PDB file of N, CA and C in Angstrom:
ATOM      1  N   UNK A 169      92.549  97.958 190.703  1.00 85.00           N
ATOM      2  CA  UNK A 169      91.930  98.480 189.215  1.00 85.00           C
ATOM      3  C   UNK A 169      93.078  98.315 188.357  1.00 85.00           C
ATOM      4  N   UNK A 170      92.807  97.434 187.256  1.00 90.00           N
ATOM      5  CA  UNK A 170      93.841  97.602 186.034  1.00 90.00           C
ATOM      6  C   UNK A 170      92.648  98.354 184.826  1.00 90.00           C
ATOM      7  N   UNK A 171      93.510  98.898 183.637  1.00 94.00           N
ATOM      8  CA  UNK A 171      93.151  99.375 182.537  1.00 94.00           C
ATOM      9  C   UNK A 171      93.355  97.918 181.372  1.00 94.00           C
ATOM     10  N   UNK A 172      91.826  97.371 181.016  1.00 95.00           N
ATOM     11  CA  UNK A 172      92.357  96.242 179.445  1.00 95.00           C
ATOM     12  C   UNK A 172      92.162  96.892 178.485  1.00 95.00           C
ATOM     13  N   UNK A 173      92.696  96.612 177.523  1.00 96.00           N
ATOM     14  CA  UNK A 173      92.691  97.080 176.460  1.00 96.00           C
ATOM     15  C   UNK A 173      92.717  95.683 175.661  1.00 96.00           C
ATOM     16  N   UNK A 174      91.570  95.740 174.567  1.00 96.00           N
ATOM     17  CA  UNK A 174      91.290  94.657 173.851  1.00 96.00           C
ATOM     18  C   UNK A 174      90.918  94.845 172.192  1.00 96.00           C
ATOM     19  N   UNK A 175      91.852  94.310 171.378  1.00 94.00           N
ATOM     20  CA  UNK A 175      91.646  94.511 170.211  1.00 94.00           C
ATOM     21  C   UNK A 175      91.231  93.075 169.599  1.00 94.00           C
ATOM     22  N   UNK A 176      90.438  93.618 168.331  1.00 93.00           N
ATOM     23  CA  UNK A 176      89.782  92.290 167.890  1.00 93.00           C
ATOM     24  C   UNK A 176      89.266  92.953 166.277  1.00 93.00           C
ATOM     25  N   UNK A 177      88.939  91.921 165.616  1.00 92.00           N
ATOM     26  CA  UNK A 177      88.374  92.121 164.207  1.00 92.00           C
ATOM     27  C   UNK A 177      86.813  92.880 164.727  1.00 92.00           C
ATOM     28  N   UNK A 178      86.439  93.264 163.974  1.00 93.00           N
ATOM     29  CA  UNK A 178      85.055  93.921 164.060  1.00 93.00           C
ATOM     30  C   UNK A 178      83.813  92.609 164.012  1.00 93.00           C
ATOM     31  N   UNK A 179      84.332  92.053 163.205  1.00 91.00           N
ATOM     32  CA  UNK A 179      83.328  90.675 163.291  1.00 91.00           C
ATOM     33  C   UNK A 179      83.539  89.790 164.876  1.00 91.00           C
ATOM     34  N   UNK A 180      84.450  90.295 165.595  1.00 93.00           N
ATOM     35  CA  UNK A 180      84.359  89.387 166.979  1.00 93.00           C
ATOM     36  C   UNK A 180      83.890  90.508 167.941  1.00 93.00           C
ATOM     37  N   UNK A 181      83.191  91.807 167.321  1.00 95.00           N
ATOM     38  CA  UNK A 181      82.745  92.763 168.603  1.00 95.00           C
ATOM     39  C   UNK A 181      81.636  92.346 169.761  1.00 95.00           C
ATOM     40  N   UNK A 182      80.680  91.368 169.218  1.00 95.00           N
ATOM     41  CA  UNK A 182      80.184  90.619 170.071  1.00 95.00           C
ATOM     42  C   UNK A 182      80.321  89.942 171.020  1.00 95.00           C
ATOM     43  N   UNK A 183      81.345  89.178 170.785  1.00 94.00           N
ATOM     44  CA  UNK A 183      82.219  88.027 171.544  1.00 94.00           C
ATOM     45  C   UNK A 183      82.766  88.951 172.673  1.00 94.00           C
ATOM     46  N   UNK A 184      83.953  90.092 172.262  1.00 95.00           N
ATOM     47  CA  UNK A 184      83.940  90.805 173.209  1.00 95.00           C
ATOM     48  C   UNK A 184      83.271  91.212 174.249  1.00 95.00           C
ATOM     49  N   UNK A 185      81.902  92.065 173.924  1.00 96.00           N
ATOM     50  CA  UNK A 185      81.447  92.283 174.763  1.00 96.00           C
ATOM     51  C   UNK A 185      80.435  91.222 175.618  1.00 96.00           C
ATOM     52  N   UNK A 186      80.072  90.109 175.074  1.00 95.00           N
ATOM     53  CA  UNK A 186      80.009  88.846 176.022  1.00 95.00           C
ATOM     54  C   UNK A 186      80.870  88.660 177.131  1.00 95.00           C
ATOM     55  N   UNK A 187      81.892  88.757 176.618  1.00 93.00           N
ATOM     56  CA  UNK A 187      82.927  88.574 177.644  1.00 93.00           C
ATOM     57  C   UNK A 187      83.141  89.619 178.754  1.00 93.00           C
ATOM     58  N   UNK A 188      82.989  90.723 178.100  1.00 94.00           N
ATOM     59  CA  UNK A 188      83.013  92.004 179.447  1.00 94.00           C
ATOM     60  C   UNK A 188      81.503  91.915 180.128  1.00 94.00           C
ATOM     61  N   UNK A 189      80.754  91.446 179.708  1.00 94.00           N
ATOM     62  CA  UNK A 189      79.331  91.504 180.215  1.00 94.00           C
ATOM     63  C   UNK A 189      79.727  90.251 181.535  1.00 94.00           C
ATOM     64  N   UNK A 190      80.073  88.951 180.943  1.00 92.00           N
ATOM     65  CA  UNK A 190      80.227  88.118 181.682  1.00 92.00           C
ATOM     66  C   UNK A 190      81.194  88.037 183.056  1.00 92.00           C
ATOM     67  N   UNK A 191      82.235  88.898 183.097  1.00 90.00           N
ATOM     68  CA  UNK A 191      83.087  89.321 183.895  1.00 90.00           C
ATOM     69  C   UNK A 191      82.335  90.437 185.095  1.00 90.00           C
ATOM     70  N   UNK A 192      80.958  90.851 184.422  1.00 90.00           N
ATOM     71  CA  UNK A 192      80.517  92.018 185.120  1.00 90.00           C
ATOM     72  C   UNK A 192      81.253  93.536 185.143  1.00 90.00           C
ATOM     73  N   UNK A 193      81.646  93.933 183.751  1.00 91.00           N
ATOM     74  CA  UNK A 193      82.303  94.970 183.563  1.00 91.00           C
ATOM     75  C   UNK A 193      80.675  95.633 182.488  1.00 91.00           C
ATOM     76  N   UNK A 194      80.271  96.435 183.485  1.00 89.00           N
ATOM     77  CA  UNK A 194      79.071  96.865 182.661  1.00 89.00           C
ATOM     78  C   UNK A 194      79.433  98.252 181.750  1.00 89.00           C
ATOM     79  N   UNK A 195      80.488  98.874 182.126  1.00 93.00           N
ATOM     80  CA  UNK A 195      80.973 100.130 181.502  1.00 93.00           C
ATOM     81  C   UNK A 195      82.231 100.206 180.693  1.00 93.00           C
ATOM     82  N   UNK A 196      82.327 100.142 179.763  1.00 96.00           N
ATOM     83  CA  UNK A 196      83.402  99.925 178.572  1.00 96.00           C
ATOM     84  C   UNK A 196      83.534 101.236 177.647  1.00 96.00           C
ATOM     85  N   UNK A 197      84.768 101.505 176.942  1.00 96.00           N
ATOM     86  CA  UNK A 197      84.635 102.032 175.935  1.00 96.00           C
ATOM     87  C   UNK A 197      85.149 101.477 174.679  1.00 96.00           C
ATOM     88  N   UNK A 198      84.681 101.770 173.261  1.00 96.00           N
ATOM     89  CA  UNK A 198      84.966 100.851 172.140  1.00 96.00           C
ATOM     90  C   UNK A 198      85.382 102.175 171.210  1.00 96.00           C
ATOM     91  N   UNK A 199      86.318 101.903 170.163  1.00 96.00           N
ATOM     92  CA  UNK A 199      86.529 102.575 169.249  1.00 96.00           C
ATOM     93  C   UNK A 199      86.689 101.862 167.993  1.00 96.00           C
ATOM     94  N   UNK A 200      86.173 102.180 166.680  1.00 94.00           N
ATOM     95  CA  UNK A 200      86.561 101.555 165.378  1.00 94.00           C
ATOM     96  C   UNK A 200      87.893 101.924 165.163  1.00 94.00           C
ATOM     97  N   UNK A 201      89.099 100.987 164.451  1.00 92.00           N
ATOM     98  CA  UNK A 201      90.322 101.438 164.282  1.00 92.00           C
ATOM     99  C   UNK A 201      90.597 100.391 162.923  1.00 92.00           C
ATOM    100  N   UNK A 202      91.515 100.652 162.220  1.00 86.00           N
ATOM    101  CA  UNK A 202      92.059 100.298 161.025  1.00 86.00           C
ATOM    102  C   UNK A 202      93.073  99.329 161.807  1.00 86.00           C
ATOM    103  N   UNK A 203      93.353  98.147 161.814  1.00 79.00           N
ATOM    104  CA  UNK A 203      94.474  97.292 161.975  1.00 79.00           C
ATOM    105  C   UNK A 203      95.518  97.123 160.753  1.00 79.00           C
ATOM    106  N   UNK A 204      96.652  96.924 160.962  1.00 75.00           N
ATOM    107  CA  UNK A 204      97.477  97.133 159.959  1.00 75.00           C
ATOM    108  C   UNK A 204      98.453  96.200 159.948  1.00 75.00           C
ATOM    109  N   UNK A 205      99.000  95.545 158.942  1.00 71.00           N
ATOM    110  CA  UNK A 205      99.970  94.666 158.898  1.00 71.00           C
ATOM    111  C   UNK A 205     100.609  94.635 157.454  1.00 71.00           C
ATOM    112  N   UNK A 206     101.919  94.812 158.036  1.00 66.00           N
ATOM    113  CA  UNK A 206     102.935  94.882 156.974  1.00 66.00           C
ATOM    114  C   UNK A 206     103.357  94.026 156.431  1.00 66.00           C
ATOM    115  N   UNK A 207     103.261  93.414 155.315  1.00 60.00           N
ATOM    116  CA  UNK A 207     103.888  92.036 154.692  1.00 60.00           C
ATOM    117  C   UNK A 207     105.044  92.249 153.784  1.00 60.00           C
ATOM    118  N   UNK A 208     105.877  93.316 153.661  1.00 61.00           N
ATOM    119  CA  UNK A 208     106.478  93.432 152.883  1.00 61.00           C
ATOM    120  C   UNK A 208     108.028  92.750 153.048  1.00 61.00           C
ATOM    121  N   UNK A 209     108.098  92.267 154.620  1.00 59.00           N
ATOM    122  CA  UNK A 209     109.370  91.044 154.992  1.00 59.00           C
ATOM    123  C   UNK A 209     108.778  89.661 154.884  1.00 59.00           C
ATOM    124  N   UNK A 210     107.443  89.971 154.371  1.00 55.00           N
ATOM    125  CA  UNK A 210     107.028  88.098 154.778  1.00 55.00           C
ATOM    126  C   UNK A 210     106.892  87.535 153.206  1.00 55.00           C
ATOM    127  N   UNK A 211     106.689  86.263 153.325  1.00 53.00           N
ATOM    128  CA  UNK A 211     106.656  85.453 152.423  1.00 53.00           C
ATOM    129  C   UNK A 211     105.189  85.518 151.870  1.00 53.00           C
ATOM    130  N   UNK A 212     104.276  85.928 152.678  1.00 54.00           N
ATOM    131  CA  UNK A 212     102.911  86.108 152.605  1.00 54.00           C
ATOM    132  C   UNK A 212     102.392  86.774 151.298  1.00 54.00           C
ATOM    133  N   UNK A 213     103.222  87.656 151.260  1.00 48.00           N
ATOM    134  CA  UNK A 213     102.770  88.745 150.132  1.00 48.00           C
ATOM    135  C   UNK A 213     103.084  87.988 148.271  1.00 48.00           C
ATOM    136  N   UNK A 214     103.689  86.800 148.526  1.00 53.00           N
ATOM    137  CA  UNK A 214     103.861  86.106 147.121  1.00 53.00           C
ATOM    138  C   UNK A 214     102.169  85.282 147.365  1.00 53.00           C
ATOM    139  N   UNK A 215     101.732  84.834 148.228  1.00 56.00           N
ATOM    140  CA  UNK A 215     100.563  84.606 148.246  1.00 56.00           C
ATOM    141  C   UNK A 215      99.344  85.370 148.395  1.00 56.00           C
ATOM    142  N   UNK A 216      99.722  86.657 148.640  1.00 50.00           N
ATOM    143  CA  UNK A 216      98.263  87.886 148.810  1.00 50.00           C
ATOM    144  C   UNK A 216      97.488  87.992 147.610  1.00 50.00           C
ATOM    145  N   UNK A 217      96.244  87.309 147.605  1.00 51.00           N
ATOM    146  CA  UNK A 217      95.330  87.681 146.407  1.00 51.00           C
ATOM    147  C   UNK A 217      95.446  88.925 145.808  1.00 51.00           C
ATOM    148  N   UNK A 218      95.598  90.406 146.696  1.00 51.00           N
ATOM    149  CA  UNK A 218      95.952  91.405 145.880  1.00 51.00           C
ATOM    150  C   UNK A 218      96.651  91.855 145.520  1.00 51.00           C
ATOM    151  N   UNK A 219      98.107  91.175 145.817  1.00 51.00           N
ATOM    152  CA  UNK A 219      99.442  91.683 145.759  1.00 51.00           C
ATOM    153  C   UNK A 219      99.852  92.820 146.303  1.00 51.00           C
ATOM    154  N   UNK A 220      98.923  93.256 147.521  1.00 53.00           N
ATOM    155  CA  UNK A 220      99.679  94.475 148.033  1.00 53.00           C
ATOM    156  C   UNK A 220     100.811  94.206 149.188  1.00 53.00           C
ATOM    157  N   UNK A 221     101.326  95.194 149.643  1.00 56.00           N
ATOM    158  CA  UNK A 221     102.588  94.823 151.076  1.00 56.00           C
ATOM    159  C   UNK A 221     101.457  95.048 152.281  1.00 56.00           C
ATOM    160  N   UNK A 222     100.303  95.963 152.271  1.00 62.00           N
ATOM    161  CA  UNK A 222      99.925  95.980 153.422  1.00 62.00           C
ATOM    162  C   UNK A 222      98.582  95.736 153.718  1.00 62.00           C
ATOM    163  N   UNK A 223      98.243  95.204 154.417  1.00 71.00           N
ATOM    164  CA  UNK A 223      96.864  94.972 154.771  1.00 71.00           C
ATOM    165  C   UNK A 223      96.415  95.460 155.783  1.00 71.00           C
ATOM    166  N   UNK A 224      95.240  96.421 155.600  1.00 78.00           N
ATOM    167  CA  UNK A 224      94.247  96.788 156.659  1.00 78.00           C
ATOM    168  C   UNK A 224      93.087  96.163 157.107  1.00 78.00           C
ATOM    169  N   UNK A 225      92.806  96.234 158.001  1.00 84.00           N
ATOM    170  CA  UNK A 225      91.513  95.239 158.787  1.00 84.00           C
ATOM    171  C   UNK A 225      90.612  96.268 159.650  1.00 84.00           C
ATOM    172  N   UNK A 226      89.136  96.152 159.341  1.00 89.00           N
ATOM    173  CA  UNK A 226      88.262  97.100 160.435  1.00 89.00           C
ATOM    174  C   UNK A 226      88.340  95.802 161.664  1.00 89.00           C
ATOM    175  N   UNK A 227      88.997  97.196 162.674  1.00 92.00           N
ATOM    176  CA  UNK A 227      88.747  96.033 163.792  1.00 92.00           C
ATOM    177  C   UNK A 227      88.114  97.184 165.106  1.00 92.00           C
ATOM    178  N   UNK A 228      88.251  96.955 166.322  1.00 95.00           N
ATOM    179  CA  UNK A 228      87.728  97.795 167.218  1.00 95.00           C
ATOM    180  C   UNK A 228      88.612  97.303 168.631  1.00 95.00           C
ATOM    181  N   UNK A 229      88.927  98.655 169.215  1.00 96.00           N
ATOM    182  CA  UNK A 229      89.777  98.924 170.338  1.00 96.00           C
ATOM    183  C   UNK A 229      88.940  99.130 171.268  1.00 96.00           C
ATOM    184  N   UNK A 230      88.723  97.738 172.413  1.00 97.00           N
ATOM    185  CA  UNK A 230      87.924  98.232 173.901  1.00 97.00           C
ATOM    186  C   UNK A 230      89.022  98.526 174.711  1.00 97.00           C
ATOM    187  N   UNK A 231      88.630  99.472 175.536  1.00 95.00           N
ATOM    188  CA  UNK A 231      89.086  99.739 176.645  1.00 95.00           C
ATOM    189  C   UNK A 231      88.497  99.927 178.059  1.00 95.00           C
ATOM    190  N   UNK A 232      88.702  99.041 179.388  1.00 95.00           N
ATOM    191  CA  UNK A 232      87.755  99.089 180.806  1.00 95.00           C
ATOM    192  C   UNK A 232      88.630  99.049 181.594  1.00 95.00           C
ATOM    193  N   UNK A 233      88.035  99.377 182.636  1.00 92.00           N
ATOM    194  CA  UNK A 233      88.790  99.543 184.054  1.00 92.00           C
ATOM    195  C   UNK A 233      88.343  98.458 184.788  1.00 92.00           C
ATOM    196  N   UNK A 234      89.112  97.354 184.847  1.00 90.00           N
ATOM    197  CA  UNK A 234      88.674  96.329 185.902  1.00 90.00           C
ATOM    198  C   UNK A 234      89.266  95.775 186.558  1.00 90.00           C
ATOM    199  N   UNK A 235      88.346  95.468 187.708  1.00 89.00           N
ATOM    200  CA  UNK A 235      88.949  95.339 189.022  1.00 89.00           C
ATOM    201  C   UNK A 235      89.994  93.982 188.803  1.00 89.00           C
ATOM    202  N   UNK A 236      91.183  94.023 189.437  1.00 88.00           N
ATOM    203  CA  UNK A 236      92.619  93.400 189.630  1.00 88.00           C
ATOM    204  C   UNK A 236      91.956  91.829 189.739  1.00 88.00           C
ATOM    205  N   UNK A 237      91.159  91.217 190.471  1.00 90.00           N
ATOM    206  CA  UNK A 237      90.571  89.805 190.729  1.00 90.00           C
ATOM    207  C   UNK A 237      89.989  89.557 189.616  1.00 90.00           C
ATOM    208  N   UNK A 238      89.291  89.950 188.451  1.00 90.00           N
ATOM    209  CA  UNK A 238      88.770  89.499 187.743  1.00 90.00           C
ATOM    210  C   UNK A 238      89.745  89.528 186.050  1.00 90.00           C
ATOM    211  N   UNK A 239      91.217  89.827 186.669  1.00 91.00           N
ATOM    212  CA  UNK A 239      92.169  89.734 184.868  1.00 91.00           C
ATOM    213  C   UNK A 239      92.039  88.398 184.758  1.00 91.00           C
ATOM    214  N   UNK A 240      92.600  87.659 185.661  1.00 92.00           N
ATOM    215  CA  UNK A 240      92.819  85.967 185.168  1.00 92.00           C
ATOM    216  C   UNK A 240      91.474  85.575 184.342  1.00 92.00           C
ATOM    217  N   UNK A 241      90.289  85.949 184.989  1.00 93.00           N
ATOM    218  CA  UNK A 241      89.194  85.434 184.268  1.00 93.00           C
ATOM    219  C   UNK A 241      89.013  85.893 182.672  1.00 93.00           C
ATOM    220  N   UNK A 242      89.486  87.362 182.807  1.00 93.00           N
ATOM    221  CA  UNK A 242      88.992  87.723 181.453  1.00 93.00           C
ATOM    222  C   UNK A 242      90.329  87.269 180.322  1.00 93.00           C
ATOM    223  N   UNK A 243      91.536  86.893 180.898  1.00 95.00           N
ATOM    224  CA  UNK A 243      92.688  86.299 180.239  1.00 95.00           C
ATOM    225  C   UNK A 243      91.963  84.926 179.643  1.00 95.00           C
ATOM    226  N   UNK A 244      91.618  84.385 180.492  1.00 95.00           N
ATOM    227  CA  UNK A 244      90.852  82.975 180.286  1.00 95.00           C
ATOM    228  C   UNK A 244      89.947  82.999 179.262  1.00 95.00           C
ATOM    229  N   UNK A 245      88.740  83.619 179.333  1.00 94.00           N
ATOM    230  CA  UNK A 245      87.894  84.011 178.421  1.00 94.00           C
ATOM    231  C   UNK A 245      88.303  84.200 176.899  1.00 94.00           C
ATOM    232  N   UNK A 246      89.208  85.089 176.978  1.00 94.00           N
ATOM    233  CA  UNK A 246      89.991  85.522 175.569  1.00 94.00           C
ATOM    234  C   UNK A 246      90.711  84.016 174.998  1.00 94.00           C
ATOM    235  N   UNK A 247      91.561  83.836 175.808  1.00 94.00           N
ATOM    236  CA  UNK A 247      91.725  82.555 175.542  1.00 94.00           C
ATOM    237  C   UNK A 247      91.259  81.246 174.912  1.00 94.00           C
ATOM    238  N   UNK A 248      89.869  81.350 175.345  1.00 93.00           N
ATOM    239  CA  UNK A 248      89.260  80.443 175.427  1.00 93.00           C
ATOM    240  C   UNK A 248      88.338  80.650 174.121  1.00 93.00           C
ATOM    241  N   UNK A 249      88.230  81.976 173.699  1.00 92.00           N
ATOM    242  CA  UNK A 249      87.683  82.333 172.439  1.00 92.00           C
ATOM    243  C   UNK A 249      88.366  81.994 171.652  1.00 92.00           C
ATOM    244  N   UNK A 250      89.652  82.765 171.654  1.00 92.00           N
ATOM    245  CA  UNK A 250      90.545  82.150 170.587  1.00 92.00           C
ATOM    246  C   UNK A 250      90.948  80.886 169.895  1.00 92.00           C
ATOM    247  N   UNK A 251      90.983  80.012 171.193  1.00 92.00           N
ATOM    248  CA  UNK A 251      91.041  78.637 170.702  1.00 92.00           C
ATOM    249  C   UNK A 251      90.140  77.930 169.737  1.00 92.00           C
ATOM    250  N   UNK A 252      88.833  78.827 169.829  1.00 89.00           N
ATOM    251  CA  UNK A 252      87.855  77.922 169.032  1.00 89.00           C
ATOM    252  C   UNK A 252      87.667  78.730 167.627  1.00 89.00           C
ATOM    253  N   UNK A 253      88.471  79.620 167.319  1.00 81.00           N
ATOM    254  CA  UNK A 253      88.583  80.342 165.974  1.00 81.00           C
ATOM    255  C   UNK A 253      89.340  79.594 164.964  1.00 81.00           C
ATOM    256  N   UNK A 254      88.949  79.487 163.955  1.00 80.00           N
ATOM    257  CA  UNK A 254      89.698  78.808 162.726  1.00 80.00           C
ATOM    258  C   UNK A 254      90.183  79.942 162.038  1.00 80.00           C
ATOM    259  N   UNK A 255      90.267  81.117 162.110  1.00 77.00           N
ATOM    260  CA  UNK A 255      90.984  82.188 161.420  1.00 77.00           C
ATOM    261  C   UNK A 255      92.005  82.717 161.850  1.00 77.00           C
ATOM    262  N   UNK A 256      93.096  83.173 161.138  1.00 77.00           N
ATOM    263  CA  UNK A 256      94.503  83.531 161.819  1.00 77.00           C
ATOM    264  C   UNK A 256      94.197  84.997 162.696  1.00 77.00           C
ATOM    265  N   UNK A 257      93.343  85.592 162.558  1.00 82.00           N
ATOM    266  CA  UNK A 257      93.191  87.038 163.465  1.00 82.00           C
ATOM    267  C   UNK A 257      92.605  86.699 164.824  1.00 82.00           C
ATOM    268  N   UNK A 258      93.315  86.503 165.984  1.00 89.00           N
ATOM    269  CA  UNK A 258      93.152  86.343 166.784  1.00 89.00           C
ATOM    270  C   UNK A 258      92.617  87.707 167.899  1.00 89.00           C
ATOM    271  N   UNK A 259      91.726  87.438 168.903  1.00 93.00           N
ATOM    272  CA  UNK A 259      91.722  88.928 169.869  1.00 93.00           C
ATOM    273  C   UNK A 259      92.491  88.870 170.693  1.00 93.00           C
ATOM    274  N   UNK A 260      93.243  90.375 170.760  1.00 94.00           N
ATOM    275  CA  UNK A 260      94.460  90.652 171.639  1.00 94.00           C
ATOM    276  C   UNK A 260      94.181  91.154 172.977  1.00 94.00           C
ATOM    277  N   UNK A 261      94.933  90.779 174.095  1.00 95.00           N
ATOM    278  CA  UNK A 261      94.536  91.639 175.199  1.00 95.00           C
ATOM    279  C   UNK A 261      95.839  92.302 175.778  1.00 95.00           C
ATOM    280  N   UNK A 262      95.608  93.227 176.584  1.00 95.00           N
ATOM    281  CA  UNK A 262      96.770  93.661 177.183  1.00 95.00           C
ATOM    282  C   UNK A 262      96.677  94.795 178.357  1.00 95.00           C
ATOM    283  N   UNK A 263      96.795  94.773 179.294  1.00 94.00           N
ATOM    284  CA  UNK A 263      96.570  95.447 180.530  1.00 94.00           C
ATOM    285  C   UNK A 263      97.864  96.290 181.295  1.00 94.00           C
ATOM    286  N   UNK A 264      97.348  97.541 181.666  1.00 92.00           N
ATOM    287  CA  UNK A 264      98.154  98.482 182.159  1.00 92.00           C
ATOM    288  C   UNK A 264      97.198  98.462 183.454  1.00 92.00           C
ATOM    289  N   UNK A 265      98.735  98.812 184.355  1.00 85.00           N
ATOM    290  CA  UNK A 265      98.275  98.977 186.181  1.00 85.00           C
ATOM    291  C   UNK A 265      97.955 100.264 185.899  1.00 85.00           C
ATOM    292  N   UNK A 266      96.803 100.505 187.050  1.00 81.00           N
ATOM    293  CA  UNK A 266      96.333 102.354 186.940  1.00 81.00           C
ATOM    294  C   UNK A 266      97.201 102.243 188.759  1.00 81.00           C
ATOM    295  N   UNK A 267      98.224 103.559 189.008  1.00 82.00           N
ATOM    296  CA  UNK A 267      98.872 103.893 189.635  1.00 82.00           C
ATOM    297  C   UNK A 267      97.792 104.828 190.767  1.00 82.00           C
ATOM    298  N   UNK A 268      96.770 105.664 189.716  1.00 82.00           N
ATOM    299  CA  UNK A 268      96.208 106.545 190.772  1.00 82.00           C
ATOM    300  C   UNK A 268      94.612 106.900 189.801  1.00 82.00           C
ATOM    301  N   UNK A 269      93.576 106.631 190.372  1.00 79.00           N
ATOM    302  CA  UNK A 269      92.314 107.238 189.434  1.00 79.00           C
ATOM    303  C   UNK A 269      91.672 108.047 190.505  1.00 79.00           C
ATOM    304  N   UNK A 270      90.608 108.732 189.305  1.00 78.00           N
ATOM    305  CA  UNK A 270      90.071 110.093 190.111  1.00 78.00           C
ATOM    306  C   UNK A 270      88.576 109.767 189.859  1.00 78.00           C
TER     307      UNK A 270
END
């Protein structure tokens, strides 16, 4: 069993839920969060319409326990979805090993 963390902008909520459903993860948790990007050391600040140094984005953090044998499928589905997106924001995924579960 692995703990999967997925972050995405709120606009991708339904796509992430569809991925979880497709791999038969019917129980998961999600929470609205603020994504933050610091532009102070980036040339992007010059092109930033609002001229701010920090950008916050409405995002969602999903977490779910996923059987180990399903992990490759989750990554493939996220990669497929990211490859179809025309915007800079992508879905991010991380996996944590679970040593013990009760």
